[in-house]
Amino acid sequence: MSWNTFGRVLRFTTWGESHGPALGAVLDGCPPGIALSEKDIQPFMDARRPGQSKFTTQRQEPDQVKILSGVFEGKTTGTPISLMIENVDQRSKDYSEVAKAYRPGHADYSYDQKYGFRDYRGGGRSSARETAARVAAGAVARLIIPEVKITAYVCEIGGDSIDREAMNLAEIGNNPFFCPDTWAAQRWEKLVDEARKAGSSLGAVVECVAEGVPVGWGAPVYAKLDADIAAGMMGINATKGVEIGDGFGAARLSGEENADRMRPAENGSNEGSPQFLANHAGGTAGGISTGQPVVCRVAFKPTSSILTPVETIDNEGNATEIRTKGRHDPCVGIRGAPVVEAMMALVLADHKLLDRAQFGNR
Amino acid sequence: MSWNTFGRVLRFTTWGESHGPALGAVLDGCPPGIALSEKDIQPFMDARRPGQSKFTTQRQEPDQVKILSGVFEGKTTGTPISLMIENVDQRSKDYSEVAKAYRPGHADYSYDQKYGFRDYRGGGRSSARETAARVAAGAVARLIIPEVKITAYVCEIGGDSIDREAMNLAEIGNNPFFCPDTWAAQRWEKLVDEARKAGSSLGAVVECVAEGVPVGWGAPVYAKLDADIAAGMMGINATKGVEIGDGFGAARLSGEENADRMRPAENGSNEGSPQFLANHAGGTAGGISTGQPVVCRVAFKPTSSILTPVETIDNEGNATEIRTKGRHDPCVGIRGAPVVEAMMALVLADHKLLDRAQFGNR
Amino acid sequence: MSWNTFGRVLRFTTWGESHGPALGAVLDGCPPGIALSEKDIQPFMDARRPGQSKFTTQRQEPDQVKILSGVFEGKTTGTPISLMIENVDQRSKDYSEVAKAYRPGHADYSYDQKYGFRDYRGGGRSSARETAARVAAGAVARLIIPEVKITAYVCEIGGDSIDREAMNLAEIGNNPFFCPDTWAAQRWEKLVDEARKAGSSLGAVVECVAEGVPVGWGAPVYAKLDADIAAGMMGINATKGVEIGDGFGAARLSGEENADRMRPAENGSNEGSPQFLANHAGGTAGGISTGQPVVCRVAFKPTSSILTPVETIDNEGNATEIRTKGRHDPCVGIRGAPVVEAMMALVLADHKLLDRAQFGNR
Amino acid sequence: MSWNTFGRVLRFTTWGESHGPALGAVLDGCPPGIALSEKDIQPFMDARRPGQSKFTTQRQEPDQVKILSGVFEGKTTGTPISLMIENVDQRSKDYSEVAKAYRPGHADYSYDQKYGFRDYRGGGRSSARETAARVAAGAVARLIIPEVKITAYVCEIGGDSIDREAMNLAEIGNNPFFCPDTWAAQRWEKLVDEARKAGSSLGAVVECVAEGVPVGWGAPVYAKLDADIAAGMMGINATKGVEIGDGFGAARLSGEENADRMRPAENGSNEGSPQFLANHAGGTAGGISTGQPVVCRVAFKPTSSILTPVETIDNEGNATEIRTKGRHDPCVGIRGAPVVEAMMALVLADHKLLDRAQFGNR
């Protein structure tokens, strides 16, 4: 079943295909009275925007967002906010090869089998271009949670990880990889360039930290904060894994090692937030935020579109092989960082409102 | 916000606390005419049931399920199926210590901060006992998808993995660890026993394979089959990570390595399902099943309840330490295997019905 | 599709059949810290309870509610509240006639066609006994909105209306008809008794007034307060119409007549709530409460179970006729009054929480 | 809470204000492979379109629908269909009066109190212009249920009803009132014109009949077909009442009168659909369609915007009076007919898919 809405009380619905006239998001449930204009959204669009370095697809899309509803005299009205992004650079290339044969790793085969046919132009609805609409919605969600600071960065490309000691969040904007470690960024430049030139592609891991989330957001059972984060992240194109806190690493710790020991508030008084001596849990316990930074990691597979020919079948079931020409990201995970930030913002804003529904203001 | 319902058209709601009179699930949306009695559910309850070996909690619960509605003359009627499990062995122990101080790793602190107070008896609603209700609902979900065979097993405890070469699914029921590798099971016996005696605990990884899922279940964007699996698994107590297919490993592969190459159907004709030469994707592409086995892995942290004292604060903010006495699983991930199976069944059955809504019978 | 959940953030799910072992409701989303015991619920159960006069069915059900979860030390915990009512007086009568032929006006034919078969004992899931679960959930909902006073009463039976001039809400509990007009109650005694003796049945109209609803609950478009009330009321068994405020009468007024003119607050100051000179709107404008009493009316058809034989077909399509023996309400609308109150409470409590989600405390 | 989505598996979300750049709907869950172009939608837009006679508002809006997504090579793809209608004739009139004072009957006061401010231009989000988006979505929904024929018509204006004997559905398109009785249409011409000239307004009742709905759509409890119709209709602007079948009239019938007696199929055989000797129920029993025509009636209040001055208060609480200048429908119920049709189509298409989810093809 087509299901293009995410969220519980702050809900957004996206629409649009890679090669249609436009794509967009409708964000519903936003509180009224929040100052909002296109200028609040555009910087996040620009961060995700393709064509800005040789390490991303060369498709040139300005990704200008238009606000079509929900704002009056510069403020949100509490009614649905319709955000539209026109597609500009839908190159009229020949898609006959993609139309006829299935690209392994892509949704081509599963789509054709499910729907009976598909919009093969640039992946249609399954294109990562859909994530532009999430980034737009996420930019609005951030304004609902000004107390929270969300930062995502690439912490691993092609198996090469950043050095946690050398990490400096201020560096993220200074390289084309959203990388907080300048040395890693330099290595990745060579790594990604080689993959690109070889007609290959690389996977990546994106880490996201949300600071300032107060204790108490989330729910104990099926709308656990971490479960909603997992759903949000695993819904991003090309993702194959999600970890909260230590993630799979936690499975290798003993109970004593994994315990986030607690001490009284820093000022020594028993007022205020306690100190945690570690954050193995990644900021949630029992599905509810603890007041520590919320931390998740998301695995992106290597871009499935590669120039190297791979064996496949055509849509009549005959053996063939396919090379995916066209403009592609050699490492789709890089541009995943702004999308991960957006999904984190959308989940957290939803949970802020859910918490307020049950408890009122804190 | 409390949110105790999961699913889109096949929806289930669970209720109940560790130390209340009972717990249960209401499963709504089940097709009518399916033969169902308590006997179809009980074997799955028994697999999850505590107290069966020294490697799980010694709490003795028969976990007898009663069907209170939705079945008439031995068949489901299409109306809600109410499943109830009475709590029997709620030992009247002294919970005053847990009531007053926060157990690190547990939901104690986040709960108290969110709700203002909590049912501290055995974890209340955040107890893993809630998963008994999921297993009951999952047993019914299996009957909706008889074409699918779901098998979950523990593939790693305390960092010690099974040997993939020695794997034999027939062994799963022959050891107390749901372990498909007899040698690993022998090593784990020692490993878990040592942890138990040391008052410590261990984490685990559970892998789940669903065979027989036809091509076409799932959705392209926010109800991706893998995203719903991620949400379902990350909603299980003590989970910290979810992988689909190669998961984080996929992020270290090149595009060529990660491609699940396709060949015509085995009989050499172009009729029938194609062959895939690999299953890095774990049975989904673009959020939609490919017809290959659906594979996921779930990381369980070590049990937070340990006998070793750990630093913490009391509910007035003062420094203290706590040892969690009582009956606990030294490795909560072991009994996670039947719960992972149940969630997989519930997600898949929901998507079968969703697919049918949009397309009719296949 | 089976769909047994109602509400947006305060959600309840009911289960159970007329002749099963029990029925119940799971109420999710209730704020924590509200004092709650069975005693808060029982009076509302008793009001709806059958067998209390010759004007209702003679089935004897104590309708004792048990709280199975969600309450700890006398207060709601914020987790799901499971409410169970055991069926006691399921008379082992012969249902072979109902099993074989379709009772006109009942769900027999539509059920059999939809589900392929049905639980014919007392109507199964389509029995008005399901409303006991709503009344239980509604009793809890009332505690979430202590600022609101909800009163439902029967204002018409068999076309005989109350006299608005003679109306006295204090009289509602003094007659078996929830009637606020003692003269009407006297007339109805004769009317309903005659119908009962003649093996016939009567319809009724129930009016419900909710006082104390603050201005601002509701939503502008698809979760209009009045639309949710309409959905809630039209989901009660045997209802055929819903009006808000003047309802169909409003369609016969001119714009000037229908305008609820506004004047400054009574104290003459421009502080505080304005005065409305009328309430044709029934307390909502644009889907949002105005601060005036919320007023709706619900039409109940005559009980479909009658002793008079009516033409019908059997489940093989042959002509036959049927008399519905057994224990039935001669006017099912009478016992509709407590159910209408419950649904009003559930809708209003949901909207209080929804409003709080978007705006925080007022 | 803002809630701008309607439906269960076929879901649509609308956005946009009366005086913003555009408005639209995103329809999600539509089956793939249905032929769809703007030409399939436009006739329904034209039926609702303002400015076509002196009996509706003089605002001139072409209401040209653009399909922005979800269609490929002339067929629906199964992904969200984004429909946009640009606002053209947003007259730059002076709204200072409406901005400062509350129009009785409008959402002005309740909005300001809920949201703290409002888009006062033409009613903003609470404008009946929002219904253009529903009509567009409804036109697509019709294509999902080709077996059903939906016809809505005005059956009463200002208390003057059509003559059921003189009813001829072929006449609906031949007069500006969607009236199936030519004599009534002539009387209404005078009636509405007088109201318009007098600066007054009139209410109306719209009746809607859906023929061809098969037996078995709907659900027994909270997603009753009639409850969803009630919710859909009561969510249309200016509606105050909904009836199914005989509605409030049923409350005045005896059980024998109200029974829709059944006879074997017309051909005398016991194959095929039975005959019903009446349709008091309006095509539903127990929330499930019976195979008879589904019939509902919707009450529209008189347009609240009238030229006659009415007492009110300004937004500082002071007494004032207001005349609503501008372009308004003297009887908003007239243009309600195409909107009622659209909502009926959307509810029925949703239930067709829901039924298919639980049962597969019939």
Coordinates of C-alpha atoms in Angstrom, one line a residue, chain D:
Chain D
M1 CA -5.1 20.1 16.6
S2 CA -4.8 20.8 12.9
W3 CA -6.0 17.6 11.2
N4 CA -6.2 17.8 7.5
T5 CA -6.2 14.1 6.4
F6 CA -9.3 12.0 5.9
G7 CA -9.6 8.3 5.2
R8 CA -8.2 5.0 6.4
V9 CA -6.3 3.3 3.6
L10 CA -7.3 5.7 0.8
R11 CA -6.2 8.9 2.5
F12 CA -6.3 12.5 1.3
T13 CA -4.8 15.6 2.8
T14 CA -5.9 19.1 1.8
W15 CA -4.0 22.3 2.2
G16 CA -4.5 26.0 1.2
E17 CA -6.4 29.1 2.1
S18 CA -9.0 31.2 0.4
H19 CA -6.6 34.0 -0.4
G20 CA -3.2 32.1 -0.7
P21 CA -1.5 31.4 -4.0
A22 CA -3.1 28.0 -4.4
L23 CA -4.8 25.1 -2.7
G24 CA -4.7 21.4 -3.2
A25 CA -5.0 17.8 -2.1
V26 CA -2.6 14.9 -1.9
L27 CA -4.5 11.6 -2.4
D28 CA -2.6 8.5 -1.2
G29 CA -3.4 4.9 -1.6
C30 CA -4.9 5.0 -5.0
P31 CA -4.5 1.7 -6.9
P32 CA -2.2 1.8 -9.9
G33 CA -3.1 1.4 -13.5
I34 CA -6.2 3.6 -13.5
A35 CA -6.4 6.0 -16.5
L36 CA -6.4 9.5 -15.2
S37 CA -5.9 13.0 -16.6
E38 CA -7.1 16.5 -15.7
K39 CA -10.1 15.9 -18.0
D40 CA -11.5 13.3 -15.6
I41 CA -11.5 15.8 -12.8
Q42 CA -12.4 19.1 -14.4
P43 CA -16.2 18.4 -14.9
F44 CA -16.6 17.9 -11.2
M45 CA -14.6 21.1 -10.5
D46 CA -16.9 23.0 -12.9
A47 CA -20.0 21.8 -11.2
R48 CA -18.8 23.2 -7.9
R49 CA -17.2 26.3 -9.5
P50 CA -18.4 29.7 -8.3
G51 CA -19.6 32.5 -10.4
Q52 CA -21.7 30.6 -12.8
S53 CA -25.1 32.1 -11.8
K54 CA -26.4 34.9 -9.7
F55 CA -27.3 32.3 -7.1
T56 CA -23.7 31.7 -6.2
T57 CA -20.8 33.9 -5.2
Q58 CA -19.5 36.1 -8.0
R59 CA -15.9 35.2 -7.4
Q60 CA -14.5 34.1 -10.7
E61 CA -12.2 31.1 -10.3
P62 CA -11.4 28.9 -13.3
D63 CA -10.6 26.1 -10.8
Q64 CA -8.2 24.4 -13.2
V65 CA -6.7 21.4 -11.6
K66 CA -3.1 20.4 -12.2
I67 CA -1.9 16.9 -11.5
L68 CA 1.6 17.2 -10.2
S69 CA 2.4 13.6 -9.3
G70 CA 1.2 10.0 -9.3
V71 CA 0.4 9.7 -12.9
F72 CA 2.7 8.3 -15.6
E73 CA 1.9 7.8 -19.2
G74 CA -1.8 8.5 -18.5
K75 CA -2.2 6.1 -15.6
T76 CA -2.1 6.2 -11.9
T77 CA 1.2 4.7 -10.5
G78 CA 0.0 3.9 -7.0
T79 CA 2.0 6.7 -5.5
P80 CA 0.5 10.0 -4.1
I81 CA -1.5 12.1 -6.5
S82 CA -0.9 15.7 -5.9
L83 CA -3.6 18.0 -7.2
M84 CA -3.2 21.8 -7.2
I85 CA -5.7 24.5 -7.9
E86 CA -4.3 28.1 -8.2
N87 CA -6.3 30.9 -6.7
V88 CA -6.9 33.5 -9.3
D89 CA -9.5 36.0 -8.2
Q90 CA -8.4 36.9 -4.7
R91 CA -9.8 40.4 -4.8
S92 CA -7.6 42.8 -2.9
K93 CA -10.5 44.1 -0.9
D94 CA -10.3 45.7 2.4
Y95 CA -10.6 43.1 5.1
S96 CA -9.9 45.4 8.0
E97 CA -13.5 45.1 9.3
V98 CA -13.4 41.3 9.3
A99 CA -10.0 41.4 10.8
K100 CA -11.2 43.4 13.8
A101 CA -14.7 42.1 14.5
Y102 CA -16.1 38.6 14.7
R103 CA -18.8 37.6 12.2
P104 CA -21.4 35.5 14.0
G105 CA -21.8 32.0 12.6
H106 CA -18.3 32.2 11.2
A107 CA -15.2 30.6 12.7
D108 CA -13.7 34.0 13.4
Y109 CA -14.1 34.1 17.2
S110 CA -13.3 30.4 17.8
Y111 CA -10.2 30.6 15.5
D112 CA -8.9 33.7 17.2
Q113 CA -9.3 32.1 20.6
K114 CA -7.7 28.8 19.5
Y115 CA -4.8 30.0 17.5
G116 CA -4.3 33.5 18.8
F117 CA -4.8 35.0 15.4
R118 CA -6.1 34.0 12.0
D119 CA -5.8 34.6 8.3
Y120 CA -8.9 36.8 8.0
R121 CA -8.8 37.1 4.2
G122 CA -11.9 35.3 2.9
G123 CA -12.0 33.0 5.9
G124 CA -8.5 31.7 5.4
R125 CA -8.4 27.9 6.0
S126 CA -12.0 27.8 7.1
S127 CA -13.2 29.1 3.8
A128 CA -15.5 26.9 1.7
R129 CA -12.9 27.2 -1.0
E130 CA -11.2 24.3 0.7
T131 CA -13.9 22.1 -0.7
A132 CA -12.5 22.6 -4.2
A133 CA -9.7 20.3 -3.1
R134 CA -12.1 17.7 -1.9
V135 CA -14.0 17.7 -5.2
A136 CA -10.7 17.1 -7.0
A137 CA -9.8 14.2 -4.8
G138 CA -13.3 12.9 -5.0
A139 CA -13.2 12.8 -8.8
V140 CA -10.2 10.5 -8.6
A141 CA -12.0 8.4 -5.9
R142 CA -14.9 7.8 -8.3
L143 CA -12.5 6.1 -10.7
I144 CA -11.7 3.5 -8.0
I145 CA -15.3 2.6 -7.7
P146 CA -16.6 2.5 -11.3
E147 CA -19.3 0.1 -10.1
V148 CA -20.9 2.9 -8.1
K149 CA -23.0 5.8 -9.4
I150 CA -23.2 8.7 -7.0
T151 CA -25.8 11.5 -7.4
A152 CA -26.4 14.4 -5.0
Y153 CA -29.1 17.0 -5.4
V154 CA -30.6 19.7 -3.3
C155 CA -33.9 18.6 -1.9
E156 CA -34.9 21.6 0.2
I157 CA -34.0 25.3 0.2
G158 CA -35.3 27.6 2.9
G159 CA -37.7 25.0 4.1
D160 CA -39.3 24.5 0.6
S161 CA -38.9 20.8 -0.3
I162 CA -39.0 19.1 -3.6
D163 CA -42.0 17.0 -4.5
R164 CA -40.8 13.4 -4.4
E165 CA -43.5 12.5 -7.0
A166 CA -42.1 15.0 -9.5
M167 CA -38.5 14.0 -9.0
N168 CA -36.4 13.4 -12.1
L169 CA -32.7 13.0 -11.7
A170 CA -32.1 14.0 -15.3
E171 CA -33.2 17.5 -14.4
I172 CA -30.4 18.1 -11.9
G173 CA -28.0 19.6 -14.5
N174 CA -30.8 21.8 -16.1
N175 CA -31.1 24.4 -13.3
P176 CA -28.6 26.3 -11.1
F177 CA -29.8 24.5 -8.0
F178 CA -28.9 20.8 -8.6
C179 CA -32.6 20.3 -8.2
P180 CA -34.3 17.2 -9.6
D181 CA -37.8 18.8 -9.5
T182 CA -38.3 21.5 -12.2
W183 CA -41.2 23.1 -10.3
A184 CA -39.2 23.4 -7.1
A185 CA -36.3 24.9 -9.1
Q186 CA -38.6 27.6 -10.4
R187 CA -39.8 28.4 -6.9
W188 CA -36.3 28.5 -5.6
E189 CA -35.2 30.9 -8.2
K190 CA -37.5 33.5 -6.7
L191 CA -36.8 32.4 -3.2
V192 CA -33.0 32.6 -3.4
D193 CA -33.1 35.8 -5.5
E194 CA -35.2 37.5 -2.9
A195 CA -32.9 36.4 -0.1
R196 CA -29.9 37.7 -2.1
K197 CA -31.6 41.1 -2.7
A198 CA -32.6 41.4 0.9
G199 CA -29.0 40.8 2.0
S200 CA -30.1 37.6 3.7
S201 CA -29.3 34.0 3.1
L202 CA -31.0 30.5 3.1
G203 CA -30.2 27.0 4.3
A204 CA -30.6 23.9 2.3
V205 CA -30.7 20.1 2.5
V206 CA -28.6 18.0 0.1
E207 CA -29.5 14.3 -0.5
C208 CA -27.0 11.9 -1.9
V209 CA -27.7 8.4 -3.4
A210 CA -25.0 5.9 -4.2
E211 CA -26.2 3.1 -6.4
G212 CA -24.2 0.0 -7.1
V213 CA -22.5 -0.3 -3.7
P214 CA -22.2 -4.1 -3.3
V215 CA -23.2 -5.8 -0.1
G216 CA -20.4 -6.0 2.4
W217 CA -18.5 -2.7 2.5
G218 CA -18.1 -1.2 6.0
A219 CA -17.3 -2.4 9.4
P220 CA -19.3 -3.4 12.5
V221 CA -18.1 -0.9 15.1
Y222 CA -16.1 2.3 14.7
A223 CA -15.5 2.4 11.0
K224 CA -19.2 1.8 10.2
L225 CA -19.9 2.8 6.7
D226 CA -22.6 5.2 8.0
A227 CA -20.3 6.6 10.7
D228 CA -17.6 7.4 8.2
I229 CA -20.2 9.0 5.9
A230 CA -21.4 11.1 8.9
A231 CA -17.8 12.2 9.7
G232 CA -17.2 13.1 6.0
M233 CA -20.3 15.1 5.6
M234 CA -20.2 16.8 9.0
G235 CA -16.7 17.9 8.0
I236 CA -18.0 20.0 5.1
N237 CA -18.3 23.7 5.8
A238 CA -21.7 24.9 7.1
T239 CA -23.2 21.4 7.7
K240 CA -25.3 20.9 10.9
G241 CA -26.9 17.5 10.4
V242 CA -26.6 14.1 8.7
E243 CA -29.1 11.4 8.2
I244 CA -28.8 7.9 6.8
G245 CA -31.8 6.4 5.2
D246 CA -34.9 7.6 7.0
G247 CA -32.8 9.4 9.6
F248 CA -34.7 11.3 12.2
G249 CA -37.9 10.0 10.5
A250 CA -36.9 6.5 11.5
A251 CA -37.2 7.5 15.1
R252 CA -40.9 8.0 14.5
L253 CA -41.6 4.7 12.9
S254 CA -42.6 1.4 14.6
G255 CA -40.4 -1.6 14.3
E256 CA -42.7 -3.2 11.7
E257 CA -42.8 0.0 9.6
N258 CA -39.1 0.4 9.7
A259 CA -38.3 -3.2 8.7
D260 CA -36.8 -3.5 5.2
R261 CA -38.5 -6.8 4.5
M262 CA -36.6 -9.2 2.2
R263 CA -37.8 -11.4 -0.6
P264 CA -35.9 -13.9 -2.8
A265 CA -34.1 -12.5 -5.9
E266 CA -36.4 -11.2 -8.6
N267 CA -36.0 -14.1 -10.9
G268 CA -37.7 -16.2 -8.3
S269 CA -34.6 -18.3 -7.8
N270 CA -32.7 -18.3 -4.6
E271 CA -29.6 -17.3 -6.5
G272 CA -28.5 -13.7 -6.7
S273 CA -29.2 -10.7 -4.6
P274 CA -32.4 -10.7 -2.6
Q275 CA -35.1 -8.1 -3.1
F276 CA -35.7 -5.6 -0.3
L277 CA -39.3 -4.3 -0.1
A278 CA -38.1 -0.9 1.3
N279 CA -34.9 1.0 2.1
H280 CA -35.6 2.8 5.4
A281 CA -32.1 1.8 6.4
G282 CA -30.5 3.8 3.6
G283 CA -28.4 0.9 2.4
T284 CA -26.6 0.0 5.6
A285 CA -27.2 -2.5 8.4
G286 CA -24.8 -2.8 11.3
G287 CA -22.4 -0.4 9.6
I288 CA -22.2 -2.6 6.5
S289 CA -23.7 -2.0 3.1
T290 CA -26.7 -4.2 2.2
G291 CA -26.5 -3.9 -1.5
Q292 CA -29.3 -1.4 -1.6
P293 CA -28.6 2.2 -2.6
V294 CA -26.7 4.1 0.1
V295 CA -28.8 7.2 1.0
C296 CA -27.8 10.2 3.1
R297 CA -29.1 13.7 3.7
V298 CA -27.0 16.7 4.8
A299 CA -28.3 19.9 6.4
F300 CA -26.5 23.1 5.4
K301 CA -27.1 26.2 7.5
P302 CA -27.8 29.5 5.8
T303 CA -24.7 31.3 4.7
S304 CA -23.3 33.2 7.7
S305 CA -22.0 36.1 5.6
I306 CA -25.0 38.4 5.2
L307 CA -25.4 42.1 4.3
T308 CA -27.8 42.6 7.1
P309 CA -25.9 44.1 10.1
V310 CA -25.8 41.9 13.1
E311 CA -24.6 42.6 16.7
T312 CA -21.2 41.3 17.5
I313 CA -18.0 42.2 19.4
D314 CA -14.6 43.3 18.1
N315 CA -11.4 41.5 19.0
E316 CA -11.0 43.7 22.0
G317 CA -14.3 42.6 23.4
N318 CA -16.3 45.8 22.6
A319 CA -19.8 45.8 21.3
T320 CA -20.1 46.6 17.6
E321 CA -22.1 45.3 14.6
I322 CA -21.0 43.8 11.3
R323 CA -22.3 43.5 7.8
T324 CA -20.4 41.0 5.6
K325 CA -19.8 42.7 2.3
G326 CA -17.9 40.9 -0.4
R327 CA -19.0 38.1 -2.7
H328 CA -21.0 35.3 -1.1
D329 CA -23.3 32.5 -1.9
P330 CA -26.8 33.4 -0.8
C331 CA -27.4 29.7 -0.2
V332 CA -24.1 27.9 0.4
G333 CA -25.9 24.6 0.4
I334 CA -26.4 24.7 -3.3
R335 CA -22.8 24.3 -4.2
G336 CA -22.6 21.7 -1.3
A337 CA -24.1 19.1 -3.7
P338 CA -20.9 18.4 -5.6
V339 CA -18.9 18.4 -2.4
V340 CA -21.3 15.9 -0.8
E341 CA -20.8 13.7 -3.9
A342 CA -17.1 13.9 -3.5
M343 CA -17.1 13.0 0.1
M344 CA -19.4 10.0 -0.6
A345 CA -17.0 8.8 -3.3
L346 CA -14.0 9.2 -1.0
V347 CA -15.6 7.2 1.8
L348 CA -16.9 4.5 -0.5
A349 CA -13.6 4.0 -2.3
D350 CA -11.8 3.8 1.1
H351 CA -14.2 1.1 2.2
K352 CA -13.8 -0.8 -1.0
L353 CA -10.1 -1.0 -0.4
L354 CA -10.5 -1.8 3.3
D355 CA -12.9 -4.6 2.5
R356 CA -10.3 -5.9 0.0
A357 CA -7.6 -5.8 2.6
Q358 CA -9.5 -8.1 4.9
F359 CA -11.0 -10.4 2.3
G360 CA -9.2 -10.1 -1.0
N361 CA -11.2 -9.9 -4.2
R362 CA -14.8 -10.8 -4.0

